[in-house]
PDB file of C-alpha atoms in Angstrom:
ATOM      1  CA  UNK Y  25       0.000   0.000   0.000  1.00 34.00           C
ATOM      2  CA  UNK Y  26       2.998   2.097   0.977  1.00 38.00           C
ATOM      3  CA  UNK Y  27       4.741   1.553  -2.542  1.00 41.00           C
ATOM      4  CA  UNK Y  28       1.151   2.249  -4.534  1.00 49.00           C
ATOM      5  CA  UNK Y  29       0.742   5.970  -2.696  1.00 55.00           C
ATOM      6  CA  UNK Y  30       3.897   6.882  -3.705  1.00 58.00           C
ATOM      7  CA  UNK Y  31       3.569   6.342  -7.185  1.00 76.00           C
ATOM      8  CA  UNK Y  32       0.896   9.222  -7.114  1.00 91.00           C
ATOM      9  CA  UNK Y  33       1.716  12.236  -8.195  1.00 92.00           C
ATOM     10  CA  UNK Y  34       1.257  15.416  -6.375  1.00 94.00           C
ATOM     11  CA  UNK Y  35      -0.460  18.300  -8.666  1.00 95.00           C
ATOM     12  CA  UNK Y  36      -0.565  21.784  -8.141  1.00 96.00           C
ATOM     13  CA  UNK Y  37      -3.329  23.985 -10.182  1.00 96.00           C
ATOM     14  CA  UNK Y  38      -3.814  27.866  -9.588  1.00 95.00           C
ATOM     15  CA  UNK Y  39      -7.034  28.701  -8.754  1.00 92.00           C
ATOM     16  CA  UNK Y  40      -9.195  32.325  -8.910  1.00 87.00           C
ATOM     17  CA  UNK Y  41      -8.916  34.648  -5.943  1.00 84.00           C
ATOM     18  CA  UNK Y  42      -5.184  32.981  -5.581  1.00 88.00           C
ATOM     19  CA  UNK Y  43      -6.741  29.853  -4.259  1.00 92.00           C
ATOM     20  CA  UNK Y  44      -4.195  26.894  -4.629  1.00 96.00           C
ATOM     21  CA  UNK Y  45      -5.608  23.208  -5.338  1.00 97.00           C
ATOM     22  CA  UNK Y  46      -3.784  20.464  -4.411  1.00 97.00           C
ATOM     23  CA  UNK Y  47      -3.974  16.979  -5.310  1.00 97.00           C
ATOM     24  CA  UNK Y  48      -2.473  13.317  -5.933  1.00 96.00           C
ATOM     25  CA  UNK Y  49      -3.469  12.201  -9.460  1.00 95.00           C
ATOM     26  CA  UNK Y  50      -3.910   8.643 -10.181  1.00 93.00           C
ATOM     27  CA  UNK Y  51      -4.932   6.575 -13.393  1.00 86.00           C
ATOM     28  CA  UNK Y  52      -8.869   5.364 -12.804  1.00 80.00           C
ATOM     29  CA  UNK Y  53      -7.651   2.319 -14.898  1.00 77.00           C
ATOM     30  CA  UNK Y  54      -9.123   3.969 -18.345  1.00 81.00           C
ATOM     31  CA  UNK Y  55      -5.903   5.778 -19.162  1.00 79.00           C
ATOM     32  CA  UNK Y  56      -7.524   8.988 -17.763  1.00 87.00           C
ATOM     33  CA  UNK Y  57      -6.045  11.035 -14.853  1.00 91.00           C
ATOM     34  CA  UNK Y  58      -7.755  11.874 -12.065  1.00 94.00           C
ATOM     35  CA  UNK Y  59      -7.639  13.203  -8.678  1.00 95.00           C
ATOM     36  CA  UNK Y  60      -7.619  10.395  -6.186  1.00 95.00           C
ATOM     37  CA  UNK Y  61      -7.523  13.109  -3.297  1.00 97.00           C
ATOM     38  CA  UNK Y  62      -7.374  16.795  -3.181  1.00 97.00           C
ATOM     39  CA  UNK Y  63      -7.309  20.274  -1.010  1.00 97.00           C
ATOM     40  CA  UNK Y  64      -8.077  24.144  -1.268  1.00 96.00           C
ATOM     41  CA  UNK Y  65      -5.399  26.551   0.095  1.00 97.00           C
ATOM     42  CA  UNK Y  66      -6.938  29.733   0.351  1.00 92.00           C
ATOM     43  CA  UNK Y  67      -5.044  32.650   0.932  1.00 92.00           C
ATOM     44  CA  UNK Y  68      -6.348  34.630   3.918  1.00 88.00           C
ATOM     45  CA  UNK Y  69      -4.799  37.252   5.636  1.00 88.00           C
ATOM     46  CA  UNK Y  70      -5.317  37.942   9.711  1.00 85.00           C
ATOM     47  CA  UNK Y  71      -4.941  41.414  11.381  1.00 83.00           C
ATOM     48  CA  UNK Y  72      -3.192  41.144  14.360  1.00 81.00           C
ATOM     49  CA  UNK Y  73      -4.479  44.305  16.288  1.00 78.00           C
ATOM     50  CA  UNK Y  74      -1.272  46.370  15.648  1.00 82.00           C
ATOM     51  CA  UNK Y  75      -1.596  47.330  12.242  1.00 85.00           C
ATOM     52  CA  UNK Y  76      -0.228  44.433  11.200  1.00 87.00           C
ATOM     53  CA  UNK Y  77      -1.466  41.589   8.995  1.00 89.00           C
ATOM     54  CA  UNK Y  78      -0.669  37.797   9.222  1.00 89.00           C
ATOM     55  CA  UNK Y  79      -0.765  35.209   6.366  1.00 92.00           C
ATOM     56  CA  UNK Y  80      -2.854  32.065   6.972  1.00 92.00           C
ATOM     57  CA  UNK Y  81      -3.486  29.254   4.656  1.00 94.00           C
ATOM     58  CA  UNK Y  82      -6.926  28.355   4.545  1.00 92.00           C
ATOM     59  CA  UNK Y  83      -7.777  24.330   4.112  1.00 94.00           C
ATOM     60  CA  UNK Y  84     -11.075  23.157   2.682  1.00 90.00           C
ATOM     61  CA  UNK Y  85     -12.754  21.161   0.376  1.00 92.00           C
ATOM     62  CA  UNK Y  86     -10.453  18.415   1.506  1.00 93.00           C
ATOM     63  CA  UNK Y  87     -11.976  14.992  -0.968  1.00 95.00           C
ATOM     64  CA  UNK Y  88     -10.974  11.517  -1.344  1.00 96.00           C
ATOM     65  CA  UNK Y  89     -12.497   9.425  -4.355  1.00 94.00           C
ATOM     66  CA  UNK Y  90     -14.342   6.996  -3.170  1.00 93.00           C
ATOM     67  CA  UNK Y  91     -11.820   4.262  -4.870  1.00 90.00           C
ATOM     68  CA  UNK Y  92      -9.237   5.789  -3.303  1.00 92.00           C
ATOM     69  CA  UNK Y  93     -10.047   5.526   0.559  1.00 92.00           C
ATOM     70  CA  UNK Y  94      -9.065   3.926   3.636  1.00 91.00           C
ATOM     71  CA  UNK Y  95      -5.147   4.085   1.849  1.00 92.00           C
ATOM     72  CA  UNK Y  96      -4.033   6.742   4.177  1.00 93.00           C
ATOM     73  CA  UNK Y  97      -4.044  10.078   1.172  1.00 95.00           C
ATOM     74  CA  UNK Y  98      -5.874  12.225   2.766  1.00 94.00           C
ATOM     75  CA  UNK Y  99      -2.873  12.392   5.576  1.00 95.00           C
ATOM     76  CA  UNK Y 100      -0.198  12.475   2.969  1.00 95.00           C
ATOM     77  CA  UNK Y 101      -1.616  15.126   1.623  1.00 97.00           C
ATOM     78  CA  UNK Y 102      -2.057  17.343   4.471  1.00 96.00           C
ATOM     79  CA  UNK Y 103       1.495  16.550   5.206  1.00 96.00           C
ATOM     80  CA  UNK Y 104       2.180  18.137   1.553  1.00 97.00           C
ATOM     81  CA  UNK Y 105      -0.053  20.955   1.911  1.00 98.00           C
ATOM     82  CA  UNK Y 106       1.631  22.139   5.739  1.00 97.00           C
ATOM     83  CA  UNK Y 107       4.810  22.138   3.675  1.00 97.00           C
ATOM     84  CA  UNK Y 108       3.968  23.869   0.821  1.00 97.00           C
ATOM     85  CA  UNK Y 109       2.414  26.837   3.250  1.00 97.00           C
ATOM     86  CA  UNK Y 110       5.650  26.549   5.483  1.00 96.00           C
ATOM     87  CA  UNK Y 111       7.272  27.205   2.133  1.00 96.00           C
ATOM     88  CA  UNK Y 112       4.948  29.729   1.005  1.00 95.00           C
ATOM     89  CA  UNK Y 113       5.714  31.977   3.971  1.00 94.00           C
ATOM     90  CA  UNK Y 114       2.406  31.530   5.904  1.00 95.00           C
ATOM     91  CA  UNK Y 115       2.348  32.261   9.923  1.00 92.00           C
ATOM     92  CA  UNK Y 116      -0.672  29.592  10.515  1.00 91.00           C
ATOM     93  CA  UNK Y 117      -3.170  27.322   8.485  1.00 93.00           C
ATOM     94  CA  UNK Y 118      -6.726  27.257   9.661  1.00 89.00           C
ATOM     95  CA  UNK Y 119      -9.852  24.907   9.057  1.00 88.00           C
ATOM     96  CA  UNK Y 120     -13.279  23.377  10.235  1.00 81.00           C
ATOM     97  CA  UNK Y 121     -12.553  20.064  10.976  1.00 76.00           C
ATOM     98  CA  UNK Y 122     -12.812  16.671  13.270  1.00 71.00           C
ATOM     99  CA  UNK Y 123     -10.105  17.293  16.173  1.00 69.00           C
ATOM    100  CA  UNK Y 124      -9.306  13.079  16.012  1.00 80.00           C
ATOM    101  CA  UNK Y 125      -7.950  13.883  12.471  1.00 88.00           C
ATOM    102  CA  UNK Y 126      -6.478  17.159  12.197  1.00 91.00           C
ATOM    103  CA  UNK Y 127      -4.975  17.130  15.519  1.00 89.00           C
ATOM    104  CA  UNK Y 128      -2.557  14.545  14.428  1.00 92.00           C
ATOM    105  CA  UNK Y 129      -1.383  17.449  11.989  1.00 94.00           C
ATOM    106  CA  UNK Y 130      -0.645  19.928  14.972  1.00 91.00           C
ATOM    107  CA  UNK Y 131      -3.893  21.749  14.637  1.00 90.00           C
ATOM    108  CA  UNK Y 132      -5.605  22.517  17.843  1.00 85.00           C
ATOM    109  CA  UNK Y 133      -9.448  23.827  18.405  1.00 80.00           C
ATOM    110  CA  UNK Y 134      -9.384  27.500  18.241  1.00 75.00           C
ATOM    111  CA  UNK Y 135     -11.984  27.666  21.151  1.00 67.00           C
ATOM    112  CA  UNK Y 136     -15.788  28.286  22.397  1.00 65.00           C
ATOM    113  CA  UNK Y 137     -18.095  29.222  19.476  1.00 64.00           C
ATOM    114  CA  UNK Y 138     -19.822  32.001  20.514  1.00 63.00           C
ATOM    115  CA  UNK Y 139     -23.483  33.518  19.717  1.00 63.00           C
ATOM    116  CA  UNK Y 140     -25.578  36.516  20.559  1.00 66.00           C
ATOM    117  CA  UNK Y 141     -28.919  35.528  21.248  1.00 66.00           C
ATOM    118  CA  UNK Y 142     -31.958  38.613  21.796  1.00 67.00           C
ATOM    119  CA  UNK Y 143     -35.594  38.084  22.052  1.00 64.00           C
ATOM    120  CA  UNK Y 144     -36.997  39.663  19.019  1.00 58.00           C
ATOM    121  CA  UNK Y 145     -40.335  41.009  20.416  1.00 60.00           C
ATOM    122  CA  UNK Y 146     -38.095  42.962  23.561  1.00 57.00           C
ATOM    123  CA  UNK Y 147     -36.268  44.635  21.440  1.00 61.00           C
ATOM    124  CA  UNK Y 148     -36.490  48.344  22.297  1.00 59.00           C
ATOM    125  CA  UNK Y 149     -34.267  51.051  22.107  1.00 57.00           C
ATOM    126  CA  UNK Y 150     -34.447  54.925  22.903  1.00 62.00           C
ATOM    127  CA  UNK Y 151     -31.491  55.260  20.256  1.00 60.00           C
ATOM    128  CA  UNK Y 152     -32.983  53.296  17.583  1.00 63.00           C
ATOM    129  CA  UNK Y 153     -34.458  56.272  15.722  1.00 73.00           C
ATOM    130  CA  UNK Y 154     -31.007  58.310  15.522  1.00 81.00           C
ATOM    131  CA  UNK Y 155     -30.264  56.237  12.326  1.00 89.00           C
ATOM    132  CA  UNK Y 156     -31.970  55.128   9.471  1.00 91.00           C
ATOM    133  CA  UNK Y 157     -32.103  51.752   8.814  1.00 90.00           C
ATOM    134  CA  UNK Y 158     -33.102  50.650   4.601  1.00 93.00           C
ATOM    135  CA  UNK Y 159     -32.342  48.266   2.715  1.00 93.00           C
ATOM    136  CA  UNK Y 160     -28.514  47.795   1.034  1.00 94.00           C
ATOM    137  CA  UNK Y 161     -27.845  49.776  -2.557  1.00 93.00           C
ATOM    138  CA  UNK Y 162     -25.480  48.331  -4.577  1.00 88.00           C
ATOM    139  CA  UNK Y 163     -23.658  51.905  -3.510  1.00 90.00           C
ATOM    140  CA  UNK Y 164     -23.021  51.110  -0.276  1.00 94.00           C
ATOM    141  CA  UNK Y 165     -20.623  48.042  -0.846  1.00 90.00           C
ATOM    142  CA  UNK Y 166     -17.540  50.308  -1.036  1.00 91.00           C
ATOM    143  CA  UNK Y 167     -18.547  51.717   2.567  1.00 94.00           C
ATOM    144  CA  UNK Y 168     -19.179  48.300   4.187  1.00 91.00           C
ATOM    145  CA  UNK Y 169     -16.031  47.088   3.256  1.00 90.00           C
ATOM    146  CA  UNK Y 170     -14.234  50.141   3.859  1.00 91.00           C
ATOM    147  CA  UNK Y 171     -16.536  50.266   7.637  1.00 90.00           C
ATOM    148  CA  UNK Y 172     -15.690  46.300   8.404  1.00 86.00           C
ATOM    149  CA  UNK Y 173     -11.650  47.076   7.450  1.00 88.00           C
ATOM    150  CA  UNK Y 174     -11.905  49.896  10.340  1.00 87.00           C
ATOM    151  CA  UNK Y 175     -13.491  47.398  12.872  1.00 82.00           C
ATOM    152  CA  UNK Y 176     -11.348  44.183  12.024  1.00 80.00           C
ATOM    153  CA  UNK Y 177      -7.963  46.210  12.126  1.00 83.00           C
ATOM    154  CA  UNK Y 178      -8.461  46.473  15.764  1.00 78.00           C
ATOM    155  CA  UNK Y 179      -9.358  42.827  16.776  1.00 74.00           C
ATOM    156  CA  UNK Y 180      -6.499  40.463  16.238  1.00 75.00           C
ATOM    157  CA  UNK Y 181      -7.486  36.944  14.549  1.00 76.00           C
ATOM    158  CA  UNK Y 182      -9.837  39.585  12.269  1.00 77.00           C
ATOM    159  CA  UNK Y 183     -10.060  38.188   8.747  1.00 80.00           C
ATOM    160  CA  UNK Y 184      -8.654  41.277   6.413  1.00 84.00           C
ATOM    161  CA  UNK Y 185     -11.435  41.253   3.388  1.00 82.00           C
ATOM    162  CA  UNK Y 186      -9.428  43.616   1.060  1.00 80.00           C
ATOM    163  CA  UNK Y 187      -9.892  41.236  -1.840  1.00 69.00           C
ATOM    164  CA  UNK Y 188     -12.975  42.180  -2.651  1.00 62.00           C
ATOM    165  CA  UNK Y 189     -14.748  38.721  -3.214  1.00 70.00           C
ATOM    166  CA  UNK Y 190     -16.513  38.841   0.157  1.00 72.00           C
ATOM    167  CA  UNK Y 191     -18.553  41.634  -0.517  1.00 78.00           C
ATOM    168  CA  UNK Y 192     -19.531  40.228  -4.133  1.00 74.00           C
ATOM    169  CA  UNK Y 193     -22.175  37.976  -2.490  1.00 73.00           C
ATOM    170  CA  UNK Y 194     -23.845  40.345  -0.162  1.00 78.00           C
ATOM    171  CA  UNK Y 195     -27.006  40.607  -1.465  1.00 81.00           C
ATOM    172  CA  UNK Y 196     -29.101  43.643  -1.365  1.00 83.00           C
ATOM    173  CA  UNK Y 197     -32.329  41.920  -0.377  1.00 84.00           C
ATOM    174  CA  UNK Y 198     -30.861  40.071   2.845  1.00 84.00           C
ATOM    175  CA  UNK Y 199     -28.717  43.229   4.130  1.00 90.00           C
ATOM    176  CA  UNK Y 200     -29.980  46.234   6.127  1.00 91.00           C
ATOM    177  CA  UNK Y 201     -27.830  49.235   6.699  1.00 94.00           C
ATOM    178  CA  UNK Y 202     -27.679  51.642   9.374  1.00 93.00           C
ATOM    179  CA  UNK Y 203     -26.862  55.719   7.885  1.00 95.00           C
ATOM    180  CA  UNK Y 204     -26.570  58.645  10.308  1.00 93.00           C
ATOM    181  CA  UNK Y 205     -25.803  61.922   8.208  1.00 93.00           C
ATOM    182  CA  UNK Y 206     -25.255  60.396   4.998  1.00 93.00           C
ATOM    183  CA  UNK Y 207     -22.516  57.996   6.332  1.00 95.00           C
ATOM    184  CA  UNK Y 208     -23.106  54.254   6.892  1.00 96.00           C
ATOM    185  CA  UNK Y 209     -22.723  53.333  10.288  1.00 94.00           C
ATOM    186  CA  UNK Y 210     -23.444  49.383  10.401  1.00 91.00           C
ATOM    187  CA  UNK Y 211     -25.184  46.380   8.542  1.00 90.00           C
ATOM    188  CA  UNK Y 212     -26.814  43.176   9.201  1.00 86.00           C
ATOM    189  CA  UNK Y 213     -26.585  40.705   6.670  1.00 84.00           C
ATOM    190  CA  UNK Y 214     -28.888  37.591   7.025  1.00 79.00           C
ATOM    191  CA  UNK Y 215     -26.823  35.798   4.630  1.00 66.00           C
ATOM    192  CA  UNK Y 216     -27.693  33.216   2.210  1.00 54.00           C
ATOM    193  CA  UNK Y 217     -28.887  29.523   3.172  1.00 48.00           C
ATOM    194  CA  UNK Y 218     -25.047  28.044   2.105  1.00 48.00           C
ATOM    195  CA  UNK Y 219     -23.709  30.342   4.795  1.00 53.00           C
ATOM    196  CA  UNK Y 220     -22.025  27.846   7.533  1.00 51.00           C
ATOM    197  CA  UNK Y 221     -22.571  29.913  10.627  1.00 51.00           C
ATOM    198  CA  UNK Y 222     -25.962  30.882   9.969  1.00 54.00           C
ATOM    199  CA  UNK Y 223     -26.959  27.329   8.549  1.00 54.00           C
ATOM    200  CA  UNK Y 224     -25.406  25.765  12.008  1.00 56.00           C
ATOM    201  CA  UNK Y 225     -27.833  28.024  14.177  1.00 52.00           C
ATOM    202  CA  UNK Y 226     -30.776  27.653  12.156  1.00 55.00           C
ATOM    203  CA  UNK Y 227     -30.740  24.057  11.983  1.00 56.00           C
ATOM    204  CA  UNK Y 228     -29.871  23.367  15.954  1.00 55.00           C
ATOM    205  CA  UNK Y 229     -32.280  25.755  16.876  1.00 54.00           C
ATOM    206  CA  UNK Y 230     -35.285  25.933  15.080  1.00 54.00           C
ATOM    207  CA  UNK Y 231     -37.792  29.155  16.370  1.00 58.00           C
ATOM    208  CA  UNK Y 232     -34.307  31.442  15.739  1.00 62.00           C
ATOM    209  CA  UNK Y 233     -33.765  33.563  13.299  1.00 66.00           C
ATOM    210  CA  UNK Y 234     -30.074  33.276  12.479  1.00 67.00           C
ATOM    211  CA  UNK Y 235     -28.332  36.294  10.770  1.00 72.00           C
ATOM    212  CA  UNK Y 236     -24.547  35.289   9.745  1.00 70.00           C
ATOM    213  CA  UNK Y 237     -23.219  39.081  10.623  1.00 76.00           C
ATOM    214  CA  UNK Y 238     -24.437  42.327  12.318  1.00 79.00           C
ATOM    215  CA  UNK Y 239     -21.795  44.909  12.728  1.00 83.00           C
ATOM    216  CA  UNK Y 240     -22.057  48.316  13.653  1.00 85.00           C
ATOM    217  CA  UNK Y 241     -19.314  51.445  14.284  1.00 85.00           C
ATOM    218  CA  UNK Y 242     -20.950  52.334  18.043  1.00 83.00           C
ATOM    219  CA  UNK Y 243     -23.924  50.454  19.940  1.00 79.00           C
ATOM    220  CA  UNK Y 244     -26.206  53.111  18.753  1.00 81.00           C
ATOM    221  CA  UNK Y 245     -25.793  52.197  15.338  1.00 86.00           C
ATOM    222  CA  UNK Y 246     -25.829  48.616  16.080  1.00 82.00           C
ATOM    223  CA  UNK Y 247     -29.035  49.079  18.379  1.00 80.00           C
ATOM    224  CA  UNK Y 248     -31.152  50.739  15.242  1.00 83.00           C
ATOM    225  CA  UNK Y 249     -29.892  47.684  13.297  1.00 84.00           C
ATOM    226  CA  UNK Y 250     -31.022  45.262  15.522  1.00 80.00           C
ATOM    227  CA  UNK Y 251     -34.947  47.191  16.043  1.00 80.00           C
ATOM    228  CA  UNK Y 252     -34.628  47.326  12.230  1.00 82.00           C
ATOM    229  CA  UNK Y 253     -34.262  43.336  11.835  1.00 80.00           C
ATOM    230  CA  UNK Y 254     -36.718  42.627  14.604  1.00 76.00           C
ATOM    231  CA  UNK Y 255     -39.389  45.503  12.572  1.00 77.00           C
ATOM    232  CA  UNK Y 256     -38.939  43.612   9.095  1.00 77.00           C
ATOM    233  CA  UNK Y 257     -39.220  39.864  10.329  1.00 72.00           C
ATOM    234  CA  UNK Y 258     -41.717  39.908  12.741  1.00 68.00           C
ATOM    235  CA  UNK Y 259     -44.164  39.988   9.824  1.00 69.00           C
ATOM    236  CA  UNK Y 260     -42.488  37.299   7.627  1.00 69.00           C
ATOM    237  CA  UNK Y 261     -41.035  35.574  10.044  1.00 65.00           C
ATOM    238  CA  UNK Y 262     -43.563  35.166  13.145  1.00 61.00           C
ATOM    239  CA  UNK Y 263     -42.347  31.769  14.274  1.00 59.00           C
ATOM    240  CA  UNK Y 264     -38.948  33.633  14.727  1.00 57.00           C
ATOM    241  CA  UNK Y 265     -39.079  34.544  18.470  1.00 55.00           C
ATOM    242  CA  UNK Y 266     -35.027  35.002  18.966  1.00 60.00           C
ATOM    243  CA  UNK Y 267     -32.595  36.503  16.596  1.00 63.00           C
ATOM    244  CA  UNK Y 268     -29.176  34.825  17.124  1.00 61.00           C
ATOM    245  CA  UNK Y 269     -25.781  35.492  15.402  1.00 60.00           C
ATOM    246  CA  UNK Y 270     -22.623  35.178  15.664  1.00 55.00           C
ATOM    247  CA  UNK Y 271     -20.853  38.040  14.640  1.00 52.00           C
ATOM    248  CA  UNK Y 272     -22.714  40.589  16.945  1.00 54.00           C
ATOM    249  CA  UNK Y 273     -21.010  42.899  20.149  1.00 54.00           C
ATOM    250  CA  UNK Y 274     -22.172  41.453  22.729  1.00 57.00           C
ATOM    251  CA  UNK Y 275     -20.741  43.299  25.097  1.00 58.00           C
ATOM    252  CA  UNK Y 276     -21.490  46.615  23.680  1.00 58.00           C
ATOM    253  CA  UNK Y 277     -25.471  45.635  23.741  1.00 58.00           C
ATOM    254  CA  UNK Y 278     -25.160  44.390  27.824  1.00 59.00           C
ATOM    255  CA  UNK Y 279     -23.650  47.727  28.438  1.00 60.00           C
ATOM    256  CA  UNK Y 280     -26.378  49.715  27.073  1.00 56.00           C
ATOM    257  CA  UNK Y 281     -28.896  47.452  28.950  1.00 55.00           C
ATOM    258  CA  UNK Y 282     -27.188  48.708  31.871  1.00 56.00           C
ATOM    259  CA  UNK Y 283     -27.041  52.067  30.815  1.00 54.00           C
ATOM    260  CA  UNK Y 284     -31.169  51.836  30.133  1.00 52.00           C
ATOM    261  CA  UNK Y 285     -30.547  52.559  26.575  1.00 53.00           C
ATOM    262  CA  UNK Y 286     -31.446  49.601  25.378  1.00 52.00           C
ATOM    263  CA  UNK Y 287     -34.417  46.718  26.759  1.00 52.00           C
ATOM    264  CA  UNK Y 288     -33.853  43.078  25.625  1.00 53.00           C
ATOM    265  CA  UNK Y 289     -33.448  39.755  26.655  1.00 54.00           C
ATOM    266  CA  UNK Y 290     -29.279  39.320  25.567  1.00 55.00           C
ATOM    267  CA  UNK Y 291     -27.913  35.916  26.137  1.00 58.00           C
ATOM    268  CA  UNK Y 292     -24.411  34.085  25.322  1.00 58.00           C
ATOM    269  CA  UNK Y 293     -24.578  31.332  23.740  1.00 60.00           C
ATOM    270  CA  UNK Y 294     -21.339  28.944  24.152  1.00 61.00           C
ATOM    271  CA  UNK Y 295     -20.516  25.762  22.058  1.00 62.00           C
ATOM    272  CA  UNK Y 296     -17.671  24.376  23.918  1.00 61.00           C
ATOM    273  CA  UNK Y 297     -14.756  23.665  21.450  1.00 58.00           C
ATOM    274  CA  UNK Y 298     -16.216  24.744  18.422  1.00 59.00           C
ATOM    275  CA  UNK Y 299     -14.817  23.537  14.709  1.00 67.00           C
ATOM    276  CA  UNK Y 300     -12.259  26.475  13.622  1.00 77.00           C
ATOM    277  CA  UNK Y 301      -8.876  24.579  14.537  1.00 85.00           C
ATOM    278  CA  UNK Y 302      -5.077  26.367  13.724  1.00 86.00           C
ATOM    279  CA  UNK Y 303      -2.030  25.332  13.221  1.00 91.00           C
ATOM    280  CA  UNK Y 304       1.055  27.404  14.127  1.00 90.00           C
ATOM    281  CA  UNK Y 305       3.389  27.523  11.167  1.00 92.00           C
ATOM    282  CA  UNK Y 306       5.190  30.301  12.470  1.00 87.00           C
ATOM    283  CA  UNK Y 307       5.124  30.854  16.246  1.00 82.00           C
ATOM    284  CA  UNK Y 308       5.558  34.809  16.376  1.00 79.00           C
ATOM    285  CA  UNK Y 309       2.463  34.908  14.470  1.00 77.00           C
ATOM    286  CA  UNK Y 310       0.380  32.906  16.010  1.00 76.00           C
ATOM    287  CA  UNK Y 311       1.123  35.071  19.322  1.00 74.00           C
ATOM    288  CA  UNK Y 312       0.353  38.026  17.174  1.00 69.00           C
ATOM    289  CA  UNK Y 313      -2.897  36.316  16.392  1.00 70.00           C
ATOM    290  CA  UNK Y 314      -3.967  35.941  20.273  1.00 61.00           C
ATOM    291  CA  UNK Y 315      -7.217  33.463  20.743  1.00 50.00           C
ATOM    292  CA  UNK Y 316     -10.761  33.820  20.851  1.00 42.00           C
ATOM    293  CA  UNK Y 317     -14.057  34.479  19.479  1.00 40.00           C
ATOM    294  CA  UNK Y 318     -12.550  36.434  17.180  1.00 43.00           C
ATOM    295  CA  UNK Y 319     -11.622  33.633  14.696  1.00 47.00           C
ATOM    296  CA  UNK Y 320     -15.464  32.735  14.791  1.00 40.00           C
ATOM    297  CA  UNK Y 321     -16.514  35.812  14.161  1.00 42.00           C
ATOM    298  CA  UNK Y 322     -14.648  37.027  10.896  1.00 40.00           C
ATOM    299  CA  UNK Y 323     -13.808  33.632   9.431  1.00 41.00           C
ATOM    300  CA  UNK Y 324     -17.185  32.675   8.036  1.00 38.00           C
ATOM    301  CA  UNK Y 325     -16.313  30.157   4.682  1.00 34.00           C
ATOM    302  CA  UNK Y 326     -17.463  32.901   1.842  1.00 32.00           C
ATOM    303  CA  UNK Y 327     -13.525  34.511   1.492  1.00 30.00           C
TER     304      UNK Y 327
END
């Protein structure tokens, strides 16, 4: 078996968005080639709080041919790809994966996945008219990206999204925006059904009303987006009685509930260990990185 994986050979194929596919051709027996297993590397790029940006390999779409299982290629090939990213001048690798397989590789559970539950029908707020909240114009992508850039920079383990390709599939029907004076201060994107962290809420936790991102520049902003949401659901979505997510501050809505700005039922939701796992390539940048819910938060699979 040894002897028969190493006659495979080990194919590299440029992708778009500077992807990288990896994968160990065989012959199916026809005389045709084919991929008997194969990997994404996606380039992604982590800011690390100080101004500074760290390069991480992304792994996915990791496949094995059915006729090609159970002969150990799936490890080889990891063992290839962690080299080729050592080589490549990456600081980590991250991916969603099954610790008693990865783990083997060095990568380790980034930690608790964390999620912002409120009770739709509390949600009141004596700020919530200080913005308006409307539906996304195709004019407004520039800002969001340029608004999300200004938040990340500051959170280390913050996906960077210069690239562009994120903000390609926000759709204007399933985003609301928060403007104060002309200038976009927040958005809430409910996200499309393929969305991972939205998909993984709605199908636990049926009643909720997942949204896969709500940011906002200050918890006034963020407040108007979330008595926005809770105004256009209710009527669509009556079953709905939470709206959860997992990119959401927290901390900035408890605060205001303190302050009496803001009345709602807020709740953390924990999922011990989640899937995000990373692998230290480089060990100065993974200390850059820090740990935390950060890596949940920005690292949603549509870079």
């Amino acid at each position: 078996m040894t002897d028969r994986v190493a006659e495979l050979e080990l194919v590299e194929r440029s992708e778009p968005f500077g992807r990288m596919r990896l994968a160990l051709v065989d012959d199916d027996g026809s005389g045709s080639r084919v991929d008997a297993c194969a990997l994404t590397i996606d380039p992604l790029e982590l800011h690390d709080g100080a101004g500074g940006l760290v390069r991480v390999g992304g792994i996915g779409n990791v496949e094995t041919r059915p006729s090609h299982r159970r002969r150990g290629l799936a490890s080889q090939l990891m063992e290839l790809a962690i080299e080729r990213m050592r080589a490549l001048g990456y600081g980590a690798s991250l991916l969603y994966g099954i610790d008693d397989f990865y783990d083997r590789f060095g990568y380790r559970s980034c930690g608790d996945e964390r999620w912002v539950r409120v009770l739709m029908e509390s949600i009141r707020s004596e700020w919530a008219d200080r913005h308006e909240v409307r539906g996304m114009r195709d004019t407004d992508r520039d800002a969001i990206a340029a608004l999300y850039e200004r938040i990340a920079a500051a959170l280390p383990g913050a996906a960077s999204r210069l690239g562009g390709r994120a903000w390609s599939q926000l759709r204007a029907s399933e985003v609301l925006v928060a403007v104060r004076d002309g200038v976009l201060h927040g958005w809430a994107w409910r996200g499309a059904r393929d969305v991972p962290e939205r998909d993984a809420v709605a199908g636990r936790q049926p009643g909720r009303l997942a949204y896969a991102e709500v940011q906002a520049l200050d918890v006034t902003a963020l407040l108007a987006l979330l008595a926005g949401v809770a105004s256009r659901e209710r009527d669509d979505h009556p079953e709905a009685v939470e709206l959860v997510t997992g990119a959401c501050d927290g901390t900035a809505l408890r605060a205001a509930a303190r302050n009496g700005r803001f009345t709602g039922a807020i709740v953390d939701e924990v999922r011990p260990t989640g899937g995000a796992m990373l692998l230290e390539i480089d060990a100065s940048s993974v200390r850059a990185l820090g740990r935390g819910g950060e890596l949940y938060q920005f690292l949603p699979d549509r870079f």
